[in-house]
Amino acid sequence: MTVCNDAPPYVIEIGALRPAVTRAARLFAETVLVPTGLLYLLLHVAGLVPALAAVLGWCTLTVTIRWIAGRHLPGTLLVCVGSLVARASVALALSSALVYLVQPVIGSLFMAALFLGSALLGRPITMRLARDFVALPVHLLQHRGLQRVFTQTAALWGLGRLVDAGMSMAFLHMGIDAALLSRGVLSGVLTALMVVVCAA
């Protein structure tokens, strides 16, 4: 991406796309597909407690294998696993699969408020998040065009989180199986679609 101001143009190196997509796909499998599959299967075969225990076991196994192998533990993985552990623990304590499925809806609403609020205030959270992945020269953060891009991106992500919350609640009204499908597959598809829209 090239950004021009009154000064000479600056080139911001984003890096290779394929490794980033591979890491994202692996993270999605580790933190969404496998835990949802375990919960769905064991909920019908063995009951709620074994299903939630399997989710907790999977989270522990994922982090432990990376740690023993001396591989990098991405902050995103730790946040996702921490969230899964918290959700499963609360649902286990209350003996309710419904609690496990409602918590992400609350999380989506919170994230929607964060993204939309930051866009409305003109201090988009996406600018702060981008600096975790791309080295941006400090003076470019004041560039109006760049600020507009980050504000629009924050607004898009906020709307996407609202759609996700609404979709999850609609599927939850259809039953636990439909809600698991929504959280395990459709939410991931929506997130991927949002990434494509923002990139475009």
mmCIF file of C-alpha atoms in Angstrom:
data_model
loop_
_atom_site.group_PDB
_atom_site.id
_atom_site.type_symbol
_atom_site.label_atom_id
_atom_site.label_comp_id
_atom_site.label_asym_id
_atom_site.label_seq_id
_atom_site.Cartn_x
_atom_site.Cartn_y
_atom_site.Cartn_z
ATOM 1 C CA MET A 1 0.000 0.000 0.000
ATOM 2 C CA THR A 2 1.385 3.434 -0.965
ATOM 3 C CA VAL A 3 0.388 6.534 0.988
ATOM 4 C CA CYS A 4 1.126 10.027 -0.319
ATOM 5 C CA ASN A 5 1.004 13.316 1.489
ATOM 6 C CA ASP A 6 2.946 16.523 0.728
ATOM 7 C CA ALA A 7 6.040 14.451 1.461
ATOM 8 C CA PRO A 8 7.366 11.700 -0.833
ATOM 9 C CA PRO A 9 5.214 8.527 -0.953
ATOM 10 C CA TYR A 10 5.697 5.876 1.721
ATOM 11 C CA VAL A 11 5.391 2.174 1.065
ATOM 12 C CA ILE A 12 3.921 0.057 3.872
ATOM 13 C CA GLU A 13 4.908 -3.603 3.575
ATOM 14 C CA ILE A 14 2.034 -5.838 4.640
ATOM 15 C CA GLY A 15 3.833 -9.133 3.998
ATOM 16 C CA ALA A 16 2.957 -12.388 2.255
ATOM 17 C CA LEU A 17 -0.740 -13.246 2.239
ATOM 18 C CA ARG A 18 -0.549 -17.056 2.092
ATOM 19 C CA PRO A 19 1.152 -17.604 5.502
ATOM 20 C CA ALA A 20 -1.346 -15.225 7.137
ATOM 21 C CA VAL A 21 -4.303 -17.066 5.587
ATOM 22 C CA THR A 22 -2.834 -20.434 6.625
ATOM 23 C CA ARG A 23 -2.391 -19.243 10.225
ATOM 24 C CA ALA A 24 -5.944 -17.868 10.276
ATOM 25 C CA ALA A 25 -7.371 -21.149 8.924
ATOM 26 C CA ARG A 26 -5.472 -23.175 11.524
ATOM 27 C CA LEU A 27 -6.609 -20.855 14.311
ATOM 28 C CA PHE A 28 -10.210 -21.161 13.087
ATOM 29 C CA ALA A 29 -9.968 -24.959 13.110
ATOM 30 C CA GLU A 30 -8.368 -25.057 16.578
ATOM 31 C CA THR A 31 -10.689 -22.582 18.270
ATOM 32 C CA VAL A 32 -13.999 -22.966 16.395
ATOM 33 C CA LEU A 33 -14.415 -26.057 14.209
ATOM 34 C CA VAL A 34 -12.972 -28.730 16.515
ATOM 35 C CA PRO A 35 -14.518 -27.448 19.793
ATOM 36 C CA THR A 36 -17.923 -27.023 18.107
ATOM 37 C CA GLY A 37 -17.695 -30.481 16.545
ATOM 38 C CA LEU A 38 -16.782 -32.050 19.894
ATOM 39 C CA LEU A 39 -19.608 -30.256 21.673
ATOM 40 C CA TYR A 40 -22.166 -31.196 19.012
ATOM 41 C CA LEU A 41 -21.166 -34.858 18.837
ATOM 42 C CA LEU A 42 -20.737 -35.511 22.559
ATOM 43 C CA LEU A 43 -23.812 -33.511 23.537
ATOM 44 C CA HIS A 44 -25.931 -36.045 21.634
ATOM 45 C CA VAL A 45 -23.887 -39.132 22.509
ATOM 46 C CA ALA A 46 -22.692 -38.646 26.091
ATOM 47 C CA GLY A 47 -24.427 -35.568 27.528
ATOM 48 C CA LEU A 48 -23.594 -32.014 28.529
ATOM 49 C CA VAL A 49 -20.828 -32.603 31.097
ATOM 50 C CA PRO A 50 -18.654 -34.859 28.870
ATOM 51 C CA ALA A 51 -19.215 -32.484 25.930
ATOM 52 C CA LEU A 52 -18.055 -29.406 27.863
ATOM 53 C CA ALA A 53 -15.219 -31.398 29.449
ATOM 54 C CA ALA A 54 -14.068 -32.352 25.934
ATOM 55 C CA VAL A 55 -14.009 -28.679 24.927
ATOM 56 C CA LEU A 56 -11.893 -27.862 27.999
ATOM 57 C CA GLY A 57 -9.635 -30.850 27.264
ATOM 58 C CA TRP A 58 -9.179 -29.776 23.632
ATOM 59 C CA CYS A 59 -8.192 -26.253 24.696
ATOM 60 C CA THR A 60 -5.667 -27.613 27.176
ATOM 61 C CA LEU A 61 -4.262 -30.057 24.620
ATOM 62 C CA THR A 62 -3.883 -27.378 21.917
ATOM 63 C CA VAL A 63 -1.878 -25.030 24.136
ATOM 64 C CA THR A 64 0.126 -27.831 25.807
ATOM 65 C CA ILE A 65 1.289 -29.381 22.511
ATOM 66 C CA ARG A 66 2.497 -26.006 21.214
ATOM 67 C CA TRP A 67 4.218 -25.249 24.526
ATOM 68 C CA ILE A 68 5.982 -28.661 24.769
ATOM 69 C CA ALA A 69 7.065 -28.442 21.118
ATOM 70 C CA GLY A 70 8.543 -25.017 21.848
ATOM 71 C CA ARG A 71 6.387 -23.430 19.162
ATOM 72 C CA HIS A 72 5.172 -19.850 19.250
ATOM 73 C CA LEU A 73 1.945 -19.309 21.188
ATOM 74 C CA PRO A 74 0.154 -16.502 19.303
ATOM 75 C CA GLY A 75 -1.661 -13.965 21.455
ATOM 76 C CA THR A 76 -4.777 -14.485 19.337
ATOM 77 C CA LEU A 77 -4.753 -18.219 20.102
ATOM 78 C CA LEU A 78 -4.385 -17.582 23.830
ATOM 79 C CA VAL A 79 -7.266 -15.076 23.795
ATOM 80 C CA CYS A 80 -9.527 -17.476 21.855
ATOM 81 C CA VAL A 81 -8.636 -20.457 24.054
ATOM 82 C CA GLY A 82 -9.103 -18.334 27.185
ATOM 83 C CA SER A 83 -12.533 -17.303 25.939
ATOM 84 C CA LEU A 84 -13.483 -20.913 25.191
ATOM 85 C CA VAL A 85 -12.313 -22.075 28.617
ATOM 86 C CA ALA A 86 -14.282 -19.307 30.331
ATOM 87 C CA ARG A 87 -17.435 -20.092 28.332
ATOM 88 C CA ALA A 88 -17.187 -23.837 28.934
ATOM 89 C CA SER A 89 -16.424 -23.385 32.638
ATOM 90 C CA VAL A 90 -19.423 -21.111 33.222
ATOM 91 C CA ALA A 91 -21.700 -23.429 31.213
ATOM 92 C CA LEU A 92 -20.364 -26.423 33.169
ATOM 93 C CA ALA A 93 -20.905 -24.681 36.502
ATOM 94 C CA LEU A 94 -24.492 -23.803 35.529
ATOM 95 C CA SER A 95 -25.082 -27.131 33.719
ATOM 96 C CA SER A 96 -26.439 -25.317 30.680
ATOM 97 C CA ALA A 97 -25.488 -25.572 27.007
ATOM 98 C CA LEU A 98 -27.629 -22.486 26.451
ATOM 99 C CA VAL A 99 -25.237 -20.425 28.580
ATOM 100 C CA TYR A 100 -22.323 -21.628 26.403
ATOM 101 C CA LEU A 101 -24.104 -20.408 23.269
ATOM 102 C CA VAL A 102 -25.451 -17.109 24.643
ATOM 103 C CA GLN A 103 -22.048 -15.841 25.833
ATOM 104 C CA PRO A 104 -20.674 -15.263 22.268
ATOM 105 C CA VAL A 105 -23.808 -13.242 21.447
ATOM 106 C CA ILE A 106 -23.027 -10.930 24.364
ATOM 107 C CA GLY A 107 -19.415 -10.788 23.177
ATOM 108 C CA SER A 108 -20.515 -9.857 19.636
ATOM 109 C CA LEU A 109 -22.736 -7.063 20.969
ATOM 110 C CA PHE A 110 -19.862 -5.742 23.083
ATOM 111 C CA MET A 111 -17.501 -5.821 20.090
ATOM 112 C CA ALA A 112 -20.110 -4.091 17.913
ATOM 113 C CA ALA A 113 -20.401 -1.300 20.479
ATOM 114 C CA LEU A 114 -16.594 -1.015 20.666
ATOM 115 C CA PHE A 115 -16.080 -0.848 16.883
ATOM 116 C CA LEU A 116 -19.030 1.455 16.148
ATOM 117 C CA GLY A 117 -18.358 3.692 19.148
ATOM 118 C CA SER A 118 -14.694 4.123 18.200
ATOM 119 C CA ALA A 119 -15.721 4.966 14.601
ATOM 120 C CA LEU A 120 -18.267 7.547 15.768
ATOM 121 C CA LEU A 121 -15.723 9.156 18.100
ATOM 122 C CA GLY A 122 -13.183 9.381 15.279
ATOM 123 C CA ARG A 123 -10.727 7.157 17.164
ATOM 124 C CA PRO A 124 -11.155 3.837 15.312
ATOM 125 C CA ILE A 125 -9.998 0.808 17.268
ATOM 126 C CA THR A 126 -8.947 -0.727 13.934
ATOM 127 C CA MET A 127 -6.028 1.712 13.775
ATOM 128 C CA ARG A 128 -4.725 0.391 17.091
ATOM 129 C CA LEU A 129 -5.249 -3.228 15.997
ATOM 130 C CA ALA A 130 -3.481 -2.651 12.662
ATOM 131 C CA ARG A 131 -0.318 -1.617 14.474
ATOM 132 C CA ASP A 132 -0.120 -5.152 15.935
ATOM 133 C CA PHE A 133 0.360 -6.507 12.397
ATOM 134 C CA VAL A 134 1.828 -3.693 10.283
ATOM 135 C CA ALA A 135 4.548 -1.187 11.186
ATOM 136 C CA LEU A 136 3.041 2.228 10.414
ATOM 137 C CA PRO A 137 5.157 5.394 10.579
ATOM 138 C CA VAL A 138 3.783 7.563 13.406
ATOM 139 C CA HIS A 139 3.160 10.624 11.220
ATOM 140 C CA LEU A 140 0.984 8.572 8.846
ATOM 141 C CA LEU A 141 -1.492 7.953 11.650
ATOM 142 C CA GLN A 142 -2.542 11.609 11.256
ATOM 143 C CA HIS A 143 -3.129 11.228 7.494
ATOM 144 C CA ARG A 144 -6.833 11.966 6.802
ATOM 145 C CA GLY A 145 -7.188 9.354 4.085
ATOM 146 C CA LEU A 146 -5.700 6.644 6.288
ATOM 147 C CA GLN A 147 -7.876 7.686 9.232
ATOM 148 C CA ARG A 148 -10.956 7.507 6.974
ATOM 149 C CA VAL A 149 -10.018 3.964 5.893
ATOM 150 C CA PHE A 150 -9.661 2.841 9.524
ATOM 151 C CA THR A 151 -12.932 4.551 10.511
ATOM 152 C CA GLN A 152 -14.831 2.874 7.659
ATOM 153 C CA THR A 153 -13.263 -0.475 8.542
ATOM 154 C CA ALA A 154 -14.290 -0.078 12.205
ATOM 155 C CA ALA A 155 -17.857 0.746 11.152
ATOM 156 C CA LEU A 156 -17.975 -2.313 8.854
ATOM 157 C CA TRP A 157 -16.707 -4.613 11.620
ATOM 158 C CA GLY A 158 -19.215 -3.127 14.059
ATOM 159 C CA LEU A 159 -22.079 -3.823 11.650
ATOM 160 C CA GLY A 160 -20.697 -7.311 11.036
ATOM 161 C CA ARG A 161 -20.717 -8.044 14.772
ATOM 162 C CA LEU A 162 -24.343 -6.864 15.004
ATOM 163 C CA VAL A 163 -25.295 -9.187 12.135
ATOM 164 C CA ASP A 164 -23.444 -12.031 13.883
ATOM 165 C CA ALA A 165 -25.305 -11.428 17.168
ATOM 166 C CA GLY A 166 -28.668 -11.264 15.387
ATOM 167 C CA MET A 167 -27.921 -14.398 13.365
ATOM 168 C CA SER A 168 -26.825 -16.300 16.477
ATOM 169 C CA MET A 169 -29.978 -15.336 18.389
ATOM 170 C CA ALA A 170 -32.203 -16.307 15.437
ATOM 171 C CA PHE A 171 -30.573 -19.748 15.198
ATOM 172 C CA LEU A 172 -30.682 -20.133 18.985
ATOM 173 C CA HIS A 173 -34.481 -19.789 18.835
ATOM 174 C CA MET A 174 -34.480 -22.769 16.451
ATOM 175 C CA GLY A 175 -32.699 -24.964 18.995
ATOM 176 C CA ILE A 176 -29.271 -25.964 20.323
ATOM 177 C CA ASP A 177 -28.242 -27.816 17.124
ATOM 178 C CA ALA A 178 -29.039 -24.822 14.920
ATOM 179 C CA ALA A 179 -27.180 -22.526 17.328
ATOM 180 C CA LEU A 180 -24.097 -24.770 17.188
ATOM 181 C CA LEU A 181 -24.236 -24.675 13.388
ATOM 182 C CA SER A 182 -24.445 -20.887 13.489
ATOM 183 C CA ARG A 183 -21.539 -20.447 15.911
ATOM 184 C CA GLY A 184 -19.363 -23.175 14.423
ATOM 185 C CA VAL A 185 -19.805 -22.494 10.711
ATOM 186 C CA LEU A 186 -21.853 -19.430 9.796
ATOM 187 C CA SER A 187 -20.080 -17.033 12.184
ATOM 188 C CA GLY A 188 -16.763 -18.076 10.669
ATOM 189 C CA VAL A 189 -18.108 -17.598 7.135
ATOM 190 C CA LEU A 190 -19.398 -14.140 8.122
ATOM 191 C CA THR A 191 -15.994 -13.208 9.556
ATOM 192 C CA ALA A 192 -14.234 -14.378 6.372
ATOM 193 C CA LEU A 193 -16.722 -12.372 4.292
ATOM 194 C CA MET A 194 -16.028 -9.276 6.416
ATOM 195 C CA VAL A 195 -12.274 -9.702 5.830
ATOM 196 C CA VAL A 196 -12.868 -9.874 2.061
ATOM 197 C CA VAL A 197 -15.156 -6.810 2.111
ATOM 198 C CA CYS A 198 -12.650 -4.790 4.166
ATOM 199 C CA ALA A 199 -9.780 -5.838 1.907
ATOM 200 C CA ALA A 200 -11.800 -4.790 -1.147
#
